[in-house]
């Protein structure tokens, strides 16, 4: 069966964009299934760098079609901007991009609510990207969302949008003390999206299932990471969707039986942006060094990412949740030069050692990492053309991770560029 899924195995920013871009030439279709413009997927080639937020990371390969599935929440303004930027670079989007008619839209009031609620949470703020993701999914599940298909009916849209803005204005002003939004200005602006978005709108579930029937290959591109999953992540410090492999089926309208390859993307160390538990976080020189060497600043918000050692307790958990059939380990080069490498293999909680990831926050907050220490390696890994060219200690580190997770490593990142990647033969 020809569906592969790429999933962030940690808290996002593992290098999914780079791996999807690498695999895209061998795929007929690349499809995003959840999240929205909270994602920032970086692709680097030659002297070019592009950060994709909504459009799948297959867009720079002209033979690959791209799909934004029903599970994604779409900010029409962000989408049209991104399309224009990609076309300005000389890559055609029209005719190659298909957007689900059932995907929900992010409206200005979702962003205003995201911002207001974060302010209201104060010390308990999640540290969201401010892209309106949570409030848009709330409306979807409350069955009061506005979908892509609604954009194609101007009169209907005017009515729905006016009612929605009036309701949200009451919430914004009465509960959060925020300014009311201008109903007419928003309605006038958004009814104009019909002509711009119409050429892309498709029943993408039917499109994908037809493609499967023709034996075509599909790569489902996850956004965020498994530990940010709304059900299985470090709730409430999560995003509002399902980045995990099950989300690919509901977010695209394809059956689970169509999936035969689940690639977990693992950064060689750990990062997290935003608030919430992070047992292996390093608030010392090593953490600073990882941030500086790894350029660990958010691709969407520019915020510094929190950095720490690799956490195999968390990774065993996300491997189990997703059913990883293989792993891509990125940013191995960033660890070069560290005298020793620590890997968390267990947690100590209230004096007891466990290898099981606690899924309730109060327990997780008390978890202290238990480390095993491996020798460090040095040198410029981006020069390696084959896994055999890597320093012995780098290969030993990868072997240790693969053995403990019981999943083979098939891709290794040795630098940010497309060509700085080693693929197991
Ligand atoms: P994504 O959200 O999972 O697609 O990841 P991001 O793009 O947010 O963050 C990953 C960052 O690491 C980007 O700046 C990438 O260019 C960079 N990157 C990806 N793989 C590697 C690698 O193997 N080595 C290095 N040094 N950088 C990498
Ligand atoms: P990619 O796809 C890293 C984090 C935010 C915050 C939490 C909730 O680039 O890996 P949200 O705006 O989704 O309501 O924020 O989730 N977050 C991400 N962290 N990478 C991402 O995406 C993220 N998308 C959201 O920082 O902690
Ligand atoms: Mg990112």
GROMACS .gro file of C-alpha atoms and ligand atoms in nm:
model
  481
    1UNK     CA    1   0.000   0.000   0.000
    2UNK     CA    2   0.141   0.331  -0.100
    3UNK     CA    3   0.087   0.581   0.185
    4UNK     CA    4   0.388   0.694   0.390
    5UNK     CA    5   0.347   0.928   0.685
    6UNK     CA    6   0.611   1.168   0.817
    7UNK     CA    7   0.560   1.254   1.184
    8UNK     CA    8   0.745   1.471   1.432
    9UNK     CA    9   0.844   1.235   1.714
   10UNK     CA   10   0.909   1.509   1.972
   11UNK     CA   11   0.766   1.859   2.028
   12UNK     CA   12   0.785   1.977   1.667
   13UNK     CA   13   1.063   2.134   1.456
   14UNK     CA   14   1.240   1.801   1.412
   15UNK     CA   15   1.317   1.875   1.046
   16UNK     CA   16   1.000   1.733   0.889
   17UNK     CA   17   1.010   1.986   0.603
   18UNK     CA   18   1.359   1.882   0.502
   19UNK     CA   19   1.275   1.509   0.508
   20UNK     CA   20   0.949   1.557   0.316
   21UNK     CA   21   1.134   1.763   0.054
   22UNK     CA   22   1.389   1.483   0.028
   23UNK     CA   23   1.125   1.211  -0.022
   24UNK     CA   24   0.889   1.417  -0.241
   25UNK     CA   25   1.052   1.342  -0.580
   26UNK     CA   26   0.965   0.973  -0.535
   27UNK     CA   27   0.603   1.052  -0.440
   28UNK     CA   28   0.306   1.137  -0.661
   29UNK     CA   29   0.135   1.342  -0.391
   30UNK     CA   30   0.237   1.515  -0.066
   31UNK     CA   31  -0.053   1.598   0.167
   32UNK     CA   32  -0.078   1.799   0.490
   33UNK     CA   33  -0.337   1.652   0.727
   34UNK     CA   34  -0.358   1.872   1.040
   35UNK     CA   35  -0.250   2.196   1.202
   36UNK     CA   36  -0.227   2.519   1.010
   37UNK     CA   37   0.009   2.813   0.978
   38UNK     CA   38   0.142   2.739   1.326
   39UNK     CA   39   0.378   2.505   1.140
   40UNK     CA   40   0.707   2.631   1.000
   41UNK     CA   41   0.875   2.374   0.776
   42UNK     CA   42   1.214   2.488   0.652
   43UNK     CA   43   1.363   2.377   0.322
   44UNK     CA   44   1.715   2.478   0.217
   45UNK     CA   45   1.875   2.415  -0.117
   46UNK     CA   46   2.162   2.597  -0.287
   47UNK     CA   47   2.148   2.953  -0.153
   48UNK     CA   48   1.771   2.940  -0.111
   49UNK     CA   49   1.578   2.900   0.214
   50UNK     CA   50   1.199   2.878   0.230
   51UNK     CA   51   0.976   2.829   0.532
   52UNK     CA   52   0.643   2.669   0.445
   53UNK     CA   53   0.353   2.719   0.683
   54UNK     CA   54   0.049   2.574   0.505
   55UNK     CA   55   0.160   2.441   0.170
   56UNK     CA   56   0.302   2.087   0.172
   57UNK     CA   57   0.679   2.051   0.157
   58UNK     CA   58   0.660   1.877  -0.182
   59UNK     CA   59   0.582   2.202  -0.364
   60UNK     CA   60   0.938   2.255  -0.490
   61UNK     CA   61   0.924   1.933  -0.697
   62UNK     CA   62   0.714   2.003  -1.004
   63UNK     CA   63   0.614   1.641  -1.065
   64UNK     CA   64   0.455   1.616  -0.721
   65UNK     CA   65   0.096   1.724  -0.652
   66UNK     CA   66   0.021   1.884  -0.316
   67UNK     CA   67  -0.292   1.852  -0.103
   68UNK     CA   68  -0.415   2.046   0.198
   69UNK     CA   69  -0.653   1.800   0.360
   70UNK     CA   70  -0.979   1.845   0.548
   71UNK     CA   71  -0.799   1.821   0.884
   72UNK     CA   72  -0.598   2.139   0.829
   73UNK     CA   73  -0.723   2.479   0.947
   74UNK     CA   74  -0.657   2.735   0.675
   75UNK     CA   75  -0.593   3.105   0.711
   76UNK     CA   76  -0.690   3.221   0.361
   77UNK     CA   77  -0.470   3.529   0.379
   78UNK     CA   78  -0.164   3.330   0.489
   79UNK     CA   79  -0.237   3.074   0.219
   80UNK     CA   80  -0.263   3.324  -0.068
   81UNK     CA   81   0.054   3.502   0.053
   82UNK     CA   82   0.242   3.174   0.056
   83UNK     CA   83   0.119   3.081  -0.291
   84UNK     CA   84   0.237   3.419  -0.423
   85UNK     CA   85   0.580   3.383  -0.261
   86UNK     CA   86   0.633   3.035  -0.407
   87UNK     CA   87   0.522   3.144  -0.753
   88UNK     CA   88   0.754   3.447  -0.730
   89UNK     CA   89   1.042   3.199  -0.689
   90UNK     CA   90   0.938   3.040  -1.019
   91UNK     CA   91   0.759   2.729  -0.890
   92UNK     CA   92   0.407   2.680  -1.028
   93UNK     CA   93   0.136   2.623  -0.768
   94UNK     CA   94  -0.182   2.654  -0.976
   95UNK     CA   95  -0.288   2.315  -1.107
   96UNK     CA   96  -0.065   2.134  -0.856
   97UNK     CA   97  -0.224   2.235  -0.527
   98UNK     CA   98  -0.559   2.098  -0.414
   99UNK     CA   99  -0.740   2.223  -0.106
  100UNK     CA  100  -1.013   2.030   0.070
  101UNK     CA  101  -1.358   2.184   0.044
  102UNK     CA  102  -1.416   2.058   0.400
  103UNK     CA  103  -1.115   2.224   0.564
  104UNK     CA  104  -1.205   2.485   0.825
  105UNK     CA  105  -1.098   2.846   0.796
  106UNK     CA  106  -0.908   3.063   1.039
  107UNK     CA  107  -1.067   3.404   1.064
  108UNK     CA  108  -0.934   3.724   1.226
  109UNK     CA  109  -1.148   3.658   1.535
  110UNK     CA  110  -0.971   3.325   1.590
  111UNK     CA  111  -0.638   3.505   1.607
  112UNK     CA  112  -0.785   3.774   1.835
  113UNK     CA  113  -0.926   3.504   2.065
  114UNK     CA  114  -0.597   3.311   2.064
  115UNK     CA  115  -0.413   3.624   2.173
  116UNK     CA  116  -0.679   3.730   2.428
  117UNK     CA  117  -0.698   3.386   2.587
  118UNK     CA  118  -0.320   3.362   2.619
  119UNK     CA  119  -0.317   3.701   2.791
  120UNK     CA  120  -0.599   3.585   3.021
  121UNK     CA  121  -0.412   3.263   3.108
  122UNK     CA  122  -0.124   3.483   3.224
  123UNK     CA  123   0.133   3.265   3.406
  124UNK     CA  124  -0.040   2.952   3.274
  125UNK     CA  125  -0.015   3.063   2.910
  126UNK     CA  126   0.051   2.779   2.665
  127UNK     CA  127   0.283   2.992   2.456
  128UNK     CA  128   0.085   2.941   2.136
  129UNK     CA  129   0.203   3.064   1.799
  130UNK     CA  130  -0.086   3.315   1.797
  131UNK     CA  131  -0.209   3.185   1.462
  132UNK     CA  132  -0.566   3.122   1.583
  133UNK     CA  133  -0.529   2.744   1.575
  134UNK     CA  134  -0.702   2.654   1.904
  135UNK     CA  135  -1.005   2.881   1.857
  136UNK     CA  136  -1.053   2.759   1.497
  137UNK     CA  137  -1.057   2.393   1.606
  138UNK     CA  138  -1.294   2.487   1.891
  139UNK     CA  139  -1.540   2.624   1.634
  140UNK     CA  140  -1.496   2.315   1.417
  141UNK     CA  141  -1.585   2.081   1.703
  142UNK     CA  142  -1.862   2.311   1.826
  143UNK     CA  143  -2.004   2.276   1.474
  144UNK     CA  144  -1.998   2.650   1.417
  145UNK     CA  145  -1.692   2.675   1.196
  146UNK     CA  146  -1.670   2.826   0.850
  147UNK     CA  147  -1.523   2.598   0.585
  148UNK     CA  148  -1.348   2.644   0.252
  149UNK     CA  149  -1.669   2.548   0.072
  150UNK     CA  150  -1.845   2.840   0.243
  151UNK     CA  151  -1.610   3.082   0.067
  152UNK     CA  152  -1.769   2.981  -0.262
  153UNK     CA  153  -2.114   3.109  -0.162
  154UNK     CA  154  -2.088   3.486  -0.112
  155UNK     CA  155  -2.436   3.546   0.031
  156UNK     CA  156  -2.417   3.250   0.264
  157UNK     CA  157  -2.069   3.356   0.374
  158UNK     CA  158  -2.183   3.711   0.449
  159UNK     CA  159  -2.453   3.576   0.678
  160UNK     CA  160  -2.240   3.316   0.856
  161UNK     CA  161  -1.945   3.549   0.898
  162UNK     CA  162  -2.154   3.838   1.029
  163UNK     CA  163  -2.318   3.614   1.291
  164UNK     CA  164  -1.983   3.464   1.391
  165UNK     CA  165  -1.807   3.800   1.428
  166UNK     CA  166  -2.094   3.942   1.632
  167UNK     CA  167  -2.082   3.644   1.869
  168UNK     CA  168  -1.703   3.659   1.899
  169UNK     CA  169  -1.711   4.033   1.955
  170UNK     CA  170  -1.933   3.979   2.257
  171UNK     CA  171  -1.689   3.723   2.395
  172UNK     CA  172  -1.384   3.936   2.315
  173UNK     CA  173  -1.521   4.249   2.478
  174UNK     CA  174  -1.719   4.104   2.771
  175UNK     CA  175  -1.479   3.831   2.883
  176UNK     CA  176  -1.139   3.943   2.769
  177UNK     CA  177  -1.182   4.320   2.758
  178UNK     CA  178  -1.052   4.325   2.400
  179UNK     CA  179  -1.159   4.563   2.128
  180UNK     CA  180  -1.452   4.463   1.907
  181UNK     CA  181  -1.363   4.372   1.549
  182UNK     CA  182  -1.506   4.561   1.253
  183UNK     CA  183  -1.776   4.332   1.112
  184UNK     CA  184  -1.816   4.500   0.771
  185UNK     CA  185  -1.444   4.533   0.707
  186UNK     CA  186  -1.385   4.162   0.773
  187UNK     CA  187  -1.687   4.047   0.573
  188UNK     CA  188  -1.591   4.267   0.276
  189UNK     CA  189  -1.236   4.141   0.286
  190UNK     CA  190  -1.317   3.771   0.313
  191UNK     CA  191  -1.594   3.748   0.051
  192UNK     CA  192  -1.322   3.846  -0.198
  193UNK     CA  193  -1.139   3.516  -0.141
  194UNK     CA  194  -1.393   3.318  -0.344
  195UNK     CA  195  -1.232   3.379  -0.683
  196UNK     CA  196  -0.879   3.342  -0.549
  197UNK     CA  197  -0.939   3.011  -0.378
  198UNK     CA  198  -1.191   2.854  -0.617
  199UNK     CA  199  -0.936   2.702  -0.860
  200UNK     CA  200  -0.777   2.502  -0.580
  201UNK     CA  201  -1.089   2.365  -0.411
  202UNK     CA  202  -1.137   1.990  -0.449
  203UNK     CA  203  -1.292   1.693  -0.275
  204UNK     CA  204  -0.944   1.590  -0.168
  205UNK     CA  205  -1.053   1.266   0.001
  206UNK     CA  206  -1.197   1.148  -0.332
  207UNK     CA  207  -0.884   1.273  -0.513
  208UNK     CA  208  -0.653   1.081  -0.277
  209UNK     CA  209  -0.858   0.761  -0.281
  210UNK     CA  210  -0.874   0.770  -0.663
  211UNK     CA  211  -0.498   0.813  -0.666
  212UNK     CA  212  -0.459   0.512  -0.436
  213UNK     CA  213  -0.680   0.306  -0.666
  214UNK     CA  214  -0.446   0.397  -0.953
  215UNK     CA  215  -0.148   0.277  -0.748
  216UNK     CA  216  -0.007   0.625  -0.689
  217UNK     CA  217   0.210   0.701  -0.389
  218UNK     CA  218   0.115   0.951  -0.121
  219UNK     CA  219   0.329   1.110   0.149
  220UNK     CA  220   0.127   1.245   0.441
  221UNK     CA  221   0.314   1.532   0.605
  222UNK     CA  222   0.250   1.581   0.975
  223UNK     CA  223   0.292   1.919   1.137
  224UNK     CA  224   0.394   1.981   1.502
  225UNK     CA  225   0.495   1.665   1.689
  226UNK     CA  226   0.347   1.367   1.871
  227UNK     CA  227   0.409   1.521   2.215
  228UNK     CA  228   0.192   1.816   2.109
  229UNK     CA  229  -0.102   1.588   2.017
  230UNK     CA  230  -0.421   1.713   2.184
  231UNK     CA  231  -0.500   1.366   2.324
  232UNK     CA  232  -0.159   1.209   2.373
  233UNK     CA  233   0.071   1.505   2.429
  234UNK     CA  234   0.160   1.703   2.739
  235UNK     CA  235  -0.192   1.846   2.778
  236UNK     CA  236  -0.280   2.132   2.812
  237UNK     CA  237   0.058   2.236   2.669
  238UNK     CA  238  -0.027   2.095   2.328
  239UNK     CA  239  -0.169   2.206   1.998
  240UNK     CA  240  -0.537   2.148   1.914
  241UNK     CA  241  -0.501   1.872   1.655
  242UNK     CA  242  -0.369   1.518   1.606
  243UNK     CA  243  -0.018   1.517   1.462
  244UNK     CA  244   0.001   1.140   1.538
  245UNK     CA  245  -0.042   0.877   1.265
  246UNK     CA  246  -0.415   0.830   1.330
  247UNK     CA  247  -0.461   1.197   1.240
  248UNK     CA  248  -0.341   1.125   0.887
  249UNK     CA  249  -0.648   0.909   0.821
  250UNK     CA  250  -0.910   1.146   0.963
  251UNK     CA  251  -0.730   1.453   0.832
  252UNK     CA  252  -0.714   1.325   0.475
  253UNK     CA  253  -1.012   1.088   0.450
  254UNK     CA  254  -0.803   0.780   0.369
  255UNK     CA  255  -0.827   0.439   0.539
  256UNK     CA  256  -0.566   0.321   0.794
  257UNK     CA  257  -0.512   0.011   0.581
  258UNK     CA  258  -0.364   0.231   0.308
  259UNK     CA  259  -0.065   0.324   0.527
  260UNK     CA  260   0.241   0.104   0.518
  261UNK     CA  261   0.527   0.331   0.619
  262UNK     CA  262   0.544   0.561   0.922
  263UNK     CA  263   0.861   0.766   0.946
  264UNK     CA  264   0.933   0.925   1.283
  265UNK     CA  265   1.147   1.237   1.256
  266UNK     CA  266   1.378   1.262   1.556
  267UNK     CA  267   1.611   1.551   1.623
  268UNK     CA  268   1.941   1.415   1.763
  269UNK     CA  269   1.866   1.613   2.081
  270UNK     CA  270   1.539   1.765   2.209
  271UNK     CA  271   1.380   2.107   2.165
  272UNK     CA  272   1.054   2.262   2.265
  273UNK     CA  273   0.910   2.606   2.189
  274UNK     CA  274   0.636   2.740   2.412
  275UNK     CA  275   0.559   2.635   2.767
  276UNK     CA  276   0.508   2.295   2.925
  277UNK     CA  277   0.708   2.008   3.071
  278UNK     CA  278   1.045   1.916   2.924
  279UNK     CA  279   1.227   1.667   3.150
  280UNK     CA  280   1.566   1.677   2.972
  281UNK     CA  281   1.579   2.055   2.927
  282UNK     CA  282   1.926   2.205   2.976
  283UNK     CA  283   1.932   2.553   3.122
  284UNK     CA  284   2.311   2.564   3.110
  285UNK     CA  285   2.599   2.614   2.867
  286UNK     CA  286   2.528   2.291   2.680
  287UNK     CA  287   2.168   2.404   2.622
  288UNK     CA  288   2.296   2.742   2.500
  289UNK     CA  289   2.544   2.568   2.273
  290UNK     CA  290   2.276   2.346   2.115
  291UNK     CA  291   2.058   2.654   2.056
  292UNK     CA  292   2.344   2.849   1.898
  293UNK     CA  293   2.488   2.566   1.684
  294UNK     CA  294   2.144   2.434   1.586
  295UNK     CA  295   2.001   2.783   1.517
  296UNK     CA  296   1.716   2.687   1.744
  297UNK     CA  297   1.482   2.979   1.691
  298UNK     CA  298   1.121   2.922   1.585
  299UNK     CA  299   1.063   2.912   1.207
  300UNK     CA  300   0.717   3.068   1.258
  301UNK     CA  301   0.755   3.303   1.555
  302UNK     CA  302   1.133   3.346   1.589
  303UNK     CA  303   1.115   3.254   1.958
  304UNK     CA  304   1.423   3.084   2.107
  305UNK     CA  305   1.363   2.711   2.138
  306UNK     CA  306   1.432   2.539   2.468
  307UNK     CA  307   1.702   2.273   2.421
  308UNK     CA  308   1.799   1.952   2.599
  309UNK     CA  309   1.932   1.597   2.566
  310UNK     CA  310   1.759   1.325   2.369
  311UNK     CA  311   1.479   1.163   2.567
  312UNK     CA  312   1.427   0.794   2.489
  313UNK     CA  313   1.145   0.761   2.743
  314UNK     CA  314   0.943   1.016   2.547
  315UNK     CA  315   1.053   0.866   2.214
  316UNK     CA  316   0.955   0.512   2.311
  317UNK     CA  317   0.615   0.653   2.399
  318UNK     CA  318   0.569   0.835   2.068
  319UNK     CA  319   0.703   0.535   1.877
  320UNK     CA  320   0.435   0.320   2.041
  321UNK     CA  321   0.162   0.579   1.971
  322UNK     CA  322   0.251   0.616   1.605
  323UNK     CA  323   0.389   0.275   1.511
  324UNK     CA  324   0.708   0.409   1.356
  325UNK     CA  325   0.845   0.170   1.096
  326UNK     CA  326   1.161   0.379   1.052
  327UNK     CA  327   1.331   0.687   1.188
  328UNK     CA  328   1.501   0.987   1.033
  329UNK     CA  329   1.750   1.139   1.278
  330UNK     CA  330   1.819   1.502   1.196
  331UNK     CA  331   2.077   1.755   1.314
  332UNK     CA  332   2.338   1.498   1.416
  333UNK     CA  333   2.598   1.754   1.298
  334UNK     CA  334   2.489   1.995   1.574
  335UNK     CA  335   2.616   1.751   1.840
  336UNK     CA  336   2.963   1.741   1.688
  337UNK     CA  337   3.223   1.881   1.926
  338UNK     CA  338   3.042   1.796   2.249
  339UNK     CA  339   3.282   1.602   2.474
  340UNK     CA  340   3.013   1.357   2.581
  341UNK     CA  341   2.654   1.284   2.484
  342UNK     CA  342   2.387   1.210   2.737
  343UNK     CA  343   2.074   1.015   2.655
  344UNK     CA  344   1.780   0.989   2.893
  345UNK     CA  345   1.685   0.621   2.922
  346UNK     CA  346   1.455   0.635   3.226
  347UNK     CA  347   1.285   0.877   3.464
  348UNK     CA  348   1.309   0.877   3.837
  349UNK     CA  349   0.976   0.972   3.991
  350UNK     CA  350   0.939   0.989   4.370
  351UNK     CA  351   1.243   0.764   4.418
  352UNK     CA  352   1.125   0.500   4.168
  353UNK     CA  353   1.275   0.441   3.823
  354UNK     CA  354   1.045   0.399   3.525
  355UNK     CA  355   1.087   0.373   3.149
  356UNK     CA  356   0.721   0.463   3.093
  357UNK     CA  357   0.630   0.820   2.992
  358UNK     CA  358   0.377   0.958   3.242
  359UNK     CA  359   0.088   1.118   3.060
  360UNK     CA  360  -0.046   1.324   3.348
  361UNK     CA  361   0.127   1.651   3.402
  362UNK     CA  362   0.154   1.637   3.779
  363UNK     CA  363   0.358   1.315   3.756
  364UNK     CA  364   0.560   1.432   3.457
  365UNK     CA  365   0.655   1.748   3.645
  366UNK     CA  366   0.823   1.533   3.910
  367UNK     CA  367   1.017   1.321   3.657
  368UNK     CA  368   1.395   1.348   3.683
  369UNK     CA  369   1.590   1.213   3.385
  370UNK     CA  370   1.824   0.917   3.432
  371UNK     CA  371   2.107   0.944   3.179
  372UNK     CA  372   2.347   0.708   3.010
  373UNK     CA  373   2.658   0.879   2.878
  374UNK     CA  374   2.812   0.805   2.541
  375UNK     CA  375   3.140   0.936   2.398
  376UNK     CA  376   3.118   1.252   2.188
  377UNK     CA  377   3.245   1.298   1.833
  378UNK     CA  378   3.390   1.586   1.637
  379UNK     CA  379   3.450   1.702   1.282
  380UNK     CA  380   3.233   1.836   1.000
  381UNK     CA  381   2.969   1.569   0.935
  382UNK     CA  382   2.831   1.749   0.630
  383UNK     CA  383   3.134   1.618   0.439
  384UNK     CA  384   3.017   1.257   0.488
  385UNK     CA  385   2.874   1.097   0.174
  386UNK     CA  386   2.796   0.763   0.331
  387UNK     CA  387   2.701   0.643   0.678
  388UNK     CA  388   3.037   0.463   0.688
  389UNK     CA  389   3.209   0.805   0.661
  390UNK     CA  390   3.066   0.918   0.998
  391UNK     CA  391   3.292   0.909   1.305
  392UNK     CA  392   3.262   0.580   1.499
  393UNK     CA  393   3.114   0.757   1.803
  394UNK     CA  394   2.843   0.919   1.586
  395UNK     CA  395   2.748   0.579   1.445
  396UNK     CA  396   2.751   0.431   1.797
  397UNK     CA  397   2.513   0.707   1.913
  398UNK     CA  398   2.271   0.629   1.630
  399UNK     CA  399   2.298   0.255   1.694
  400UNK     CA  400   2.222   0.310   2.063
  401UNK     CA  401   1.909   0.508   1.977
  402UNK     CA  402   1.792   0.257   1.718
  403UNK     CA  403   1.852  -0.040   1.951
  404UNK     CA  404   1.666   0.121   2.241
  405UNK     CA  405   1.371   0.222   2.024
  406UNK     CA  406   1.380  -0.102   1.823
  407UNK     CA  407   1.325   0.093   1.502
  408UNK     CA  408   1.576   0.120   1.214
  409UNK     CA  409   1.726   0.460   1.126
  410UNK     CA  410   1.706   0.510   0.752
  411UNK     CA  411   1.783   0.882   0.711
  412UNK     CA  412   2.048   1.092   0.889
  413UNK     CA  413   2.069   1.470   0.871
  414UNK     CA  414   2.422   1.613   0.866
  415UNK     CA  415   2.335   1.974   0.781
  416UNK     CA  416   2.035   2.192   0.689
  417UNK     CA  417   2.063   2.154   0.311
  418UNK     CA  418   1.886   1.897   0.098
  419UNK     CA  419   2.216   1.736   0.000
  420UNK     CA  420   2.337   1.717   0.362
  421UNK     CA  421   2.151   1.395   0.422
  422UNK     CA  422   2.261   1.032   0.438
  423UNK     CA  423   2.017   0.763   0.337
  424UNK     CA  424   2.067   0.400   0.446
  425UNK     CA  425   2.091   0.171   0.144
  426LIG     P1  426   1.003   2.121   1.095
  426LIG     O1  427   0.902   2.212   1.154
  426LIG     O2  428   1.000   1.986   1.156
  426LIG     O3  429   0.998   2.115   0.945
  426LIG     O4  430   1.145   2.183   1.134
  426LIG     P2  431   1.188   2.339   1.127
  426LIG     O5  432   1.206   2.379   0.987
  426LIG     O6  433   1.096   2.421   1.211
  426LIG     O7  434   1.322   2.335   1.208
  426LIG     C1  435   1.428   2.253   1.171
  426LIG     C2  436   1.551   2.341   1.148
  426LIG     O8  437   1.665   2.259   1.140
  426LIG     C3  438   1.548   2.418   1.018
  426LIG     O9  439   1.616   2.538   1.035
  426LIG     C4  440   1.619   2.327   0.921
  426LIG    O10  441   1.680   2.398   0.813
  426LIG     C5  442   1.725   2.268   1.010
  426LIG     N1  443   1.768   2.131   0.978
  426LIG     C6  444   1.695   2.026   0.936
  426LIG     N2  445   1.772   1.916   0.929
  426LIG     C7  446   1.895   1.953   0.970
  426LIG     C8  447   2.019   1.882   0.988
  426LIG    O11  448   2.029   1.762   0.965
  426LIG     N3  449   2.125   1.957   1.033
  426LIG     C9  450   2.116   2.090   1.061
  426LIG     N4  451   2.224   2.153   1.106
  426LIG     N5  452   2.001   2.158   1.044
  426LIG    C10  453   1.893   2.090   1.000
  427LIG     P1  454   0.611   2.250   1.322
  427LIG     O1  455   0.515   2.186   1.226
  427LIG     C1  456   0.698   2.353   1.736
  427LIG     C2  457   0.358   2.475   1.983
  427LIG     C3  458   0.352   2.619   2.028
  427LIG     C4  459   0.280   2.601   2.161
  427LIG     C5  460   0.180   2.490   2.130
  427LIG     C6  461   0.042   2.538   2.094
  427LIG     O2  462   0.693   2.358   1.263
  427LIG     O3  463   0.692   2.145   1.393
  427LIG     P2  464  -0.062   2.651   1.877
  427LIG     O4  465  -0.027   2.780   1.807
  427LIG     O5  466  -0.051   2.531   1.791
  427LIG     O6  467  -0.194   2.658   1.949
  427LIG     O7  468   0.048   2.638   1.993
  427LIG     O8  469   0.235   2.417   2.022
  427LIG     N1  470   0.371   2.457   1.836
  427LIG     C7  471   0.482   2.417   1.776
  427LIG     N2  472   0.606   2.394   1.825
  427LIG     N3  473   0.671   2.333   1.604
  427LIG     C8  474   0.549   2.355   1.555
  427LIG     O9  475   0.515   2.323   1.427
  427LIG     C9  476   0.448   2.402   1.639
  427LIG     N4  477   0.319   2.437   1.622
  427LIG    C10  478   0.273   2.468   1.744
  427LIG    O10  479   0.481   2.674   2.044
  427LIG    O11  480   0.370   2.553   2.257
  428LIG    MG1  481   0.891   2.401   1.246
   0.00000   0.00000   0.00000
